[in-house]
Amino acid sequence: PEGGRIYTVASGPIAGLPLAALVASAPAGDAESGAVADLAATDWLARHYRFVTLPSVSALALAQRADPPAAAARRPELVAYGAPTLAGSGKGAARGEDAPLRKRGGVGVRGAGLTLAEGEKTMASVDRLRRLDPLPGTVVELTKLSAAISRGGGVRLGAKATESAVKADRELPRAISVVFATHGLLPGEMGTGSEPGLVLTPPGKASLTDDGLLTASEAAALSLSARWVVLSACNTATPGVEAGASGESLSSLARSFLYAGADNLLASHWRVADDATAALTVEALANRSASPATALAAAMEAVRTGKRADGTAVEGWAPHWAHPASWAPFTLVTNRDR
């Protein structure tokens, strides 16, 4: 029905296509013009339906967890990690900006050598991770989000954004919203057989507990009760097509955070832009009265048009946000939508 939810399960290349960016009817003008007026007039599918991605068909049958006993008012509104301390050149620092050596996932170095074998375990190379480009835009993104939903608190940046800090964070299990704003690495960028992961500030020396990369299996070991987990990173929803990825990037990351206890996961299909991403996450997470699917759809519309449903303007809106590259990268992965 119009405005209804559509649950999707996809694998392979089609899983990298956000259905919200398809059109419900042929554009009246030049379909490839890219002009703001033509984009605004396009009948996007996102205007008609609320899309929910399932990590698998069986996810619909997962037992519904009871709501946490602690009152929402007593729980931390936000725990966010971002802007890891990295030493790259910064030439491709803005997520969403193309650079010759950057492969999918926003990697500033080539994929070879990013992992090191340690017995039966695989660790990331801290030296290689440290060469990734810094992400100063994530500071702005998380600062805006914190001001909107958490009175300026809950943000861990730079030297505080480490894998050890994530695993030891006592507020993380109780937080209502958990956000990671950083580089996301796909299995093909790490090496055959590796897991997808989120880059954090690399330690001086890698260990099995902290190598600067929070992998899918490590995410699954976290204890979460968050209504939202946002992976504001590059290609966290993209199915891997490189050697060894087997199209499992989305499912492994999604299953990991859902298994850890998250109700709803927002993940990205491509390298995301800092400014539009900040606006979209603020609009979605601040909308407490709507279900996550409806909140995301309303956030997409606000970013696309620059206007919220009540007619108020979205701060910092720019005309190029009308393009799907700005408003359509995120997908909702859940089996709950409440």
Short mmCIF file of C-alpha atoms in Angstrom, two decimals:
data_model
loop_
_atom_site.label_atom_id
_atom_site.label_comp_id
_atom_site.label_asym_id
_atom_site.label_seq_id
_atom_site.Cartn_x
_atom_site.Cartn_y
_atom_site.Cartn_z
CA PRO A 1 0.00 0.00 0.00
CA GLU A 2 1.01 3.62 -0.48
CA GLY A 3 3.30 4.59 2.39
CA GLY A 4 3.64 0.95 3.43
CA ARG A 5 6.75 -1.00 4.28
CA ILE A 6 8.56 -3.20 1.78
CA TYR A 7 10.90 -5.81 3.26
CA THR A 8 13.70 -6.84 0.94
CA VAL A 9 16.33 -9.56 0.91
CA ALA A 10 18.95 -9.38 -1.81
CA SER A 11 22.39 -10.75 -2.53
CA GLY A 12 25.09 -10.12 -5.11
CA PRO A 13 25.32 -6.85 -7.07
CA ILE A 14 21.59 -6.06 -6.75
CA ALA A 15 22.05 -5.75 -2.98
CA GLY A 16 24.15 -2.64 -3.64
CA LEU A 17 21.21 -0.84 -5.23
CA PRO A 18 19.11 1.31 -2.86
CA LEU A 19 15.54 0.73 -4.04
CA ALA A 20 14.53 4.14 -2.69
CA ALA A 21 16.50 5.70 -5.56
CA LEU A 22 14.46 3.98 -8.26
CA VAL A 23 11.66 5.94 -9.90
CA ALA A 24 7.93 5.21 -9.80
CA SER A 25 7.32 6.79 -13.20
CA ALA A 26 9.40 8.02 -16.12
CA PRO A 27 10.83 11.53 -15.63
CA ALA A 28 9.05 14.22 -17.61
CA GLY A 29 12.27 15.87 -18.75
CA ASP A 30 15.77 14.66 -19.54
CA ALA A 31 16.36 11.68 -17.27
CA GLU A 32 20.10 12.41 -17.17
CA SER A 33 20.01 16.19 -16.75
CA GLY A 34 20.90 16.24 -13.06
CA ALA A 35 19.37 19.71 -12.76
CA VAL A 36 17.89 20.49 -9.35
CA ALA A 37 14.48 21.27 -10.85
CA ASP A 38 14.41 17.94 -12.72
CA LEU A 39 15.55 16.03 -9.65
CA ALA A 40 12.87 17.72 -7.54
CA ALA A 41 10.21 16.78 -10.08
CA THR A 42 11.26 13.13 -10.24
CA ASP A 43 8.80 10.63 -8.77
CA TRP A 44 11.24 8.72 -6.56
CA LEU A 45 10.12 5.40 -5.14
CA ALA A 46 11.20 6.66 -1.70
CA ARG A 47 8.19 8.99 -1.75
CA HIS A 48 5.77 6.05 -1.93
CA TYR A 49 7.24 3.28 0.25
CA ARG A 50 9.32 2.66 3.36
CA PHE A 51 12.11 0.20 2.60
CA VAL A 52 13.45 -2.23 5.18
CA THR A 53 16.35 -4.57 4.41
CA LEU A 54 16.44 -7.96 6.11
CA PRO A 55 19.84 -9.58 6.67
CA SER A 56 18.11 -12.83 5.70
CA VAL A 57 14.58 -14.15 5.25
CA SER A 58 14.91 -16.05 8.50
CA ALA A 59 15.41 -12.74 10.35
CA LEU A 60 11.63 -12.27 10.29
CA ALA A 61 11.32 -15.27 12.57
CA LEU A 62 13.83 -14.06 15.16
CA ALA A 63 12.36 -13.83 18.66
CA GLN A 64 11.26 -10.31 19.58
CA ARG A 65 13.34 -9.13 22.50
CA ALA A 66 11.65 -7.45 25.42
CA ASP A 67 12.31 -3.76 25.83
CA PRO A 68 15.14 -2.96 28.30
CA PRO A 69 13.85 -2.58 31.86
CA ALA A 70 15.61 0.75 32.40
CA ALA A 71 13.52 3.81 31.60
CA ALA A 72 14.53 5.57 28.40
CA ALA A 73 15.15 8.82 30.28
CA ARG A 74 17.84 7.12 32.38
CA ARG A 75 19.69 5.68 29.41
CA PRO A 76 22.43 7.57 27.53
CA GLU A 77 20.91 9.18 24.46
CA LEU A 78 24.05 8.74 22.36
CA VAL A 79 27.37 6.95 22.25
CA ALA A 80 29.31 7.91 19.12
CA TYR A 81 32.79 7.11 17.90
CA GLY A 82 34.45 8.97 15.03
CA ALA A 83 37.31 10.99 13.57
CA PRO A 84 39.96 8.36 14.39
CA THR A 85 43.53 9.66 14.54
CA LEU A 86 44.99 8.82 11.13
CA ALA A 87 48.04 10.13 9.29
CA GLY A 88 47.08 10.05 5.61
CA SER A 89 47.65 12.94 3.25
CA GLY A 90 44.07 14.12 3.61
CA LYS A 91 43.64 14.53 -0.15
CA GLY A 92 40.58 12.29 -0.02
CA ALA A 93 39.54 13.16 3.51
CA ALA A 94 35.97 14.07 2.67
CA ARG A 95 34.02 10.86 2.41
CA GLY A 96 32.36 10.89 -0.95
CA GLU A 97 35.33 12.45 -2.75
CA ASP A 98 36.98 10.35 -5.43
CA ALA A 99 40.72 9.78 -5.35
CA PRO A 100 42.90 7.62 -7.66
CA LEU A 101 44.04 5.14 -5.00
CA ARG A 102 40.78 4.93 -3.12
CA LYS A 103 38.88 1.72 -3.62
CA ARG A 104 35.37 1.05 -2.40
CA GLY A 105 35.16 1.66 1.32
CA GLY A 106 37.14 4.90 1.30
CA VAL A 107 40.53 3.25 1.62
CA GLY A 108 43.47 5.63 1.15
CA VAL A 109 45.99 2.82 0.61
CA ARG A 110 45.84 -0.23 -1.59
CA GLY A 111 44.27 -3.33 -0.08
CA ALA A 112 47.35 -5.55 -0.11
CA GLY A 113 49.06 -5.90 3.26
CA LEU A 114 46.23 -4.55 5.41
CA THR A 115 46.03 -7.79 7.37
CA LEU A 116 48.67 -9.80 9.22
CA ALA A 117 48.41 -13.43 10.30
CA GLU A 118 48.89 -14.20 14.01
CA GLY A 119 48.57 -17.97 14.35
CA GLU A 120 44.97 -18.81 13.49
CA LYS A 121 43.94 -15.18 14.01
CA THR A 122 44.13 -12.31 11.54
CA MET A 123 44.97 -8.79 12.65
CA ALA A 124 44.95 -5.52 10.78
CA SER A 125 48.26 -3.83 10.06
CA VAL A 126 48.29 -0.75 12.28
CA ASP A 127 50.92 0.86 10.06
CA ARG A 128 48.68 0.51 7.01
CA LEU A 129 45.57 1.64 8.87
CA ARG A 130 47.42 4.69 10.15
CA ARG A 131 48.06 5.79 6.55
CA LEU A 132 44.35 6.15 5.84
CA ASP A 133 43.06 9.67 5.34
CA PRO A 134 41.74 11.49 8.41
CA LEU A 135 38.04 12.35 8.46
CA PRO A 136 37.65 15.84 9.97
CA GLY A 137 34.11 16.10 8.61
CA THR A 138 32.98 13.41 11.03
CA VAL A 139 33.72 15.79 13.91
CA VAL A 140 31.12 18.19 12.54
CA GLU A 141 28.71 15.34 11.85
CA LEU A 142 28.87 13.89 15.36
CA THR A 143 28.91 17.30 17.03
CA LYS A 144 25.67 18.24 15.27
CA LEU A 145 24.09 14.91 16.11
CA SER A 146 25.13 15.20 19.76
CA ALA A 147 23.72 18.72 20.02
CA ALA A 148 20.42 17.57 18.50
CA ILE A 149 19.75 14.46 20.57
CA SER A 150 22.19 14.33 23.49
CA ARG A 151 22.74 17.87 24.78
CA GLY A 152 26.28 17.87 23.45
CA GLY A 153 27.44 14.66 25.13
CA GLY A 154 28.25 11.11 24.20
CA VAL A 155 30.91 11.69 21.53
CA ARG A 156 34.31 9.96 21.54
CA LEU A 157 36.73 11.42 19.00
CA GLY A 158 40.37 11.07 17.96
CA ALA A 159 42.50 9.39 20.61
CA LYS A 160 39.35 8.37 22.50
CA ALA A 161 37.95 6.53 19.47
CA THR A 162 39.80 3.25 19.92
CA GLU A 163 38.78 -0.37 19.68
CA SER A 164 39.73 -0.87 23.34
CA ALA A 165 37.49 2.04 24.34
CA VAL A 166 34.53 0.58 22.43
CA LYS A 167 34.88 -2.81 24.08
CA ALA A 168 35.24 -1.27 27.57
CA ASP A 169 32.56 1.43 27.20
CA ARG A 170 30.06 0.99 30.05
CA GLU A 171 27.55 3.33 28.45
CA LEU A 172 27.51 1.47 25.13
CA PRO A 173 25.20 -1.38 26.27
CA ARG A 174 22.57 1.11 27.52
CA ALA A 175 22.77 3.77 24.81
CA ILE A 176 19.64 4.52 22.79
CA SER A 177 21.66 5.53 19.71
CA VAL A 178 25.11 4.19 18.79
CA VAL A 179 27.00 5.79 15.89
CA PHE A 180 30.30 4.99 14.20
CA ALA A 181 31.52 7.71 11.81
CA THR A 182 34.70 6.48 10.16
CA HIS A 183 36.13 4.44 7.29
CA GLY A 184 34.46 1.13 6.54
CA LEU A 185 36.60 -1.58 4.98
CA LEU A 186 35.23 -4.37 2.80
CA PRO A 187 36.66 -7.90 2.85
CA GLY A 188 38.30 -7.50 -0.57
CA GLU A 189 40.21 -4.48 0.69
CA MET A 190 41.57 -6.38 3.65
CA GLY A 191 42.55 -9.61 1.91
CA THR A 192 40.94 -12.90 0.98
CA GLY A 193 38.97 -14.41 3.85
CA SER A 194 38.96 -11.24 5.94
CA GLU A 195 35.91 -9.67 7.55
CA PRO A 196 34.40 -6.25 6.95
CA GLY A 197 35.26 -3.77 9.68
CA LEU A 198 35.20 -0.21 11.00
CA VAL A 199 38.45 1.73 11.38
CA LEU A 200 39.25 3.22 14.78
CA THR A 201 42.38 4.96 16.06
CA PRO A 202 45.21 2.43 15.62
CA PRO A 203 47.19 1.51 18.75
CA GLY A 204 50.97 1.78 18.89
CA LYS A 205 51.22 -1.98 18.48
CA ALA A 206 48.54 -4.36 17.28
CA SER A 207 47.13 -7.00 19.61
CA LEU A 208 44.36 -9.56 19.28
CA THR A 209 42.09 -7.27 21.33
CA ASP A 210 42.99 -3.98 19.64
CA ASP A 211 44.36 -3.71 16.11
CA GLY A 212 42.46 -0.55 15.17
CA LEU A 213 39.73 -2.42 13.27
CA LEU A 214 36.39 -3.43 14.79
CA THR A 215 35.45 -6.46 12.71
CA ALA A 216 32.04 -8.05 12.24
CA SER A 217 32.80 -10.86 14.69
CA GLU A 218 34.01 -8.36 17.30
CA ALA A 219 30.87 -6.27 16.78
CA ALA A 220 28.77 -9.38 17.39
CA ALA A 221 30.47 -9.80 20.77
CA LEU A 222 29.32 -6.35 21.95
CA SER A 223 26.30 -6.01 24.23
CA LEU A 224 23.80 -3.52 22.82
CA SER A 225 20.22 -2.44 23.49
CA ALA A 226 20.23 0.51 21.08
CA ARG A 227 17.18 1.50 19.09
CA TRP A 228 19.57 2.81 16.42
CA VAL A 229 23.04 1.76 15.36
CA VAL A 230 24.36 3.98 12.58
CA LEU A 231 27.38 2.94 10.53
CA SER A 232 28.16 6.34 9.04
CA ALA A 233 31.06 4.87 7.14
CA CYS A 234 31.76 3.99 3.56
CA ASN A 235 30.01 1.07 1.91
CA THR A 236 28.90 -0.64 5.12
CA ALA A 237 25.80 -1.90 3.28
CA THR A 238 27.62 -2.84 0.09
CA PRO A 239 27.82 -6.52 -0.82
CA GLY A 240 31.41 -7.50 -1.40
CA VAL A 241 32.19 -8.62 -4.92
CA GLU A 242 35.97 -8.81 -4.58
CA ALA A 243 37.73 -12.13 -4.25
CA GLY A 244 36.78 -13.81 -1.01
CA ALA A 245 33.94 -11.45 -0.14
CA SER A 246 31.17 -13.76 -1.37
CA GLY A 247 28.60 -10.99 -1.20
CA GLU A 248 28.48 -11.24 2.58
CA SER A 249 29.46 -7.70 3.64
CA LEU A 250 25.95 -6.50 4.38
CA SER A 251 24.73 -9.69 5.98
CA SER A 252 27.77 -10.18 8.23
CA LEU A 253 27.84 -6.60 9.53
CA ALA A 254 24.07 -6.42 9.89
CA ARG A 255 23.83 -9.78 11.62
CA SER A 256 26.67 -8.79 13.91
CA PHE A 257 25.06 -5.64 15.26
CA LEU A 258 21.60 -7.21 15.36
CA TYR A 259 23.04 -10.22 17.16
CA ALA A 260 24.71 -7.84 19.63
CA GLY A 261 21.25 -6.49 20.48
CA ALA A 262 20.64 -3.52 18.18
CA ASP A 263 17.05 -3.03 17.09
CA ASN A 264 17.74 -1.13 13.87
CA LEU A 265 20.86 -0.58 11.78
CA LEU A 266 21.56 2.21 9.31
CA ALA A 267 24.32 1.33 6.84
CA SER A 268 25.56 3.01 3.67
CA HIS A 269 25.74 1.87 0.06
CA TRP A 270 28.62 4.10 -1.04
CA ARG A 271 31.14 6.71 0.07
CA VAL A 272 29.02 9.23 1.91
CA ALA A 273 29.34 13.01 2.02
CA ASP A 274 29.85 14.54 5.46
CA ASP A 275 27.40 17.43 5.19
CA ALA A 276 24.35 15.59 3.85
CA THR A 277 25.05 12.57 6.07
CA ALA A 278 25.10 14.76 9.17
CA ALA A 279 21.72 16.21 8.22
CA LEU A 280 20.20 12.83 7.41
CA THR A 281 21.28 11.14 10.63
CA VAL A 282 20.09 14.07 12.74
CA GLU A 283 16.69 14.06 11.02
CA ALA A 284 16.26 10.29 11.39
CA LEU A 285 17.47 9.80 14.95
CA ALA A 286 15.73 12.89 16.33
CA ASN A 287 12.36 11.64 15.03
CA ARG A 288 11.30 9.64 18.10
CA SER A 289 7.58 9.52 17.30
CA ALA A 290 7.94 7.57 14.04
CA SER A 291 9.04 4.01 13.37
CA PRO A 292 12.63 3.77 12.08
CA ALA A 293 11.50 3.08 8.49
CA THR A 294 9.22 6.11 8.53
CA ALA A 295 11.87 8.25 10.24
CA LEU A 296 14.42 7.35 7.57
CA ALA A 297 11.95 8.07 4.76
CA ALA A 298 11.14 11.46 6.28
CA ALA A 299 14.85 12.19 6.70
CA MET A 300 15.50 11.33 3.04
CA GLU A 301 12.71 13.64 1.95
CA ALA A 302 14.00 16.45 4.17
CA VAL A 303 17.54 16.13 2.81
CA ARG A 304 16.25 15.85 -0.77
CA THR A 305 14.00 18.91 -0.60
CA GLY A 306 15.50 21.00 2.18
CA LYS A 307 12.12 21.06 3.94
CA ARG A 308 10.73 18.98 6.76
CA ALA A 309 7.15 17.72 6.84
CA ASP A 310 6.17 20.69 9.03
CA GLY A 311 7.60 23.13 6.47
CA THR A 312 10.67 24.16 8.46
CA ALA A 313 13.99 24.40 6.63
CA VAL A 314 16.86 21.94 6.99
CA GLU A 315 19.94 23.80 8.23
CA GLY A 316 22.79 23.98 5.72
CA TRP A 317 20.78 22.57 2.84
CA ALA A 318 22.49 22.81 -0.55
CA PRO A 319 20.94 22.30 -4.02
CA HIS A 320 23.12 19.28 -4.82
CA TRP A 321 21.45 17.42 -1.95
CA ALA A 322 18.52 16.86 -4.32
CA HIS A 323 20.61 14.16 -6.01
CA PRO A 324 20.21 10.57 -4.71
CA ALA A 325 23.95 10.50 -4.00
CA SER A 326 23.17 12.72 -1.00
CA TRP A 327 19.87 11.33 0.33
CA ALA A 328 19.74 7.68 -0.75
CA PRO A 329 22.96 6.03 0.48
CA PHE A 330 21.57 4.68 3.74
CA THR A 331 19.52 1.54 4.11
CA LEU A 332 17.62 0.37 7.17
CA VAL A 333 18.50 -3.17 8.24
CA THR A 334 16.19 -4.66 10.86
CA ASN A 335 13.63 -7.29 11.69
CA ARG A 336 11.71 -4.99 14.04
CA ASP A 337 11.06 -1.45 12.71
CA ARG A 338 9.80 -0.19 16.05
#
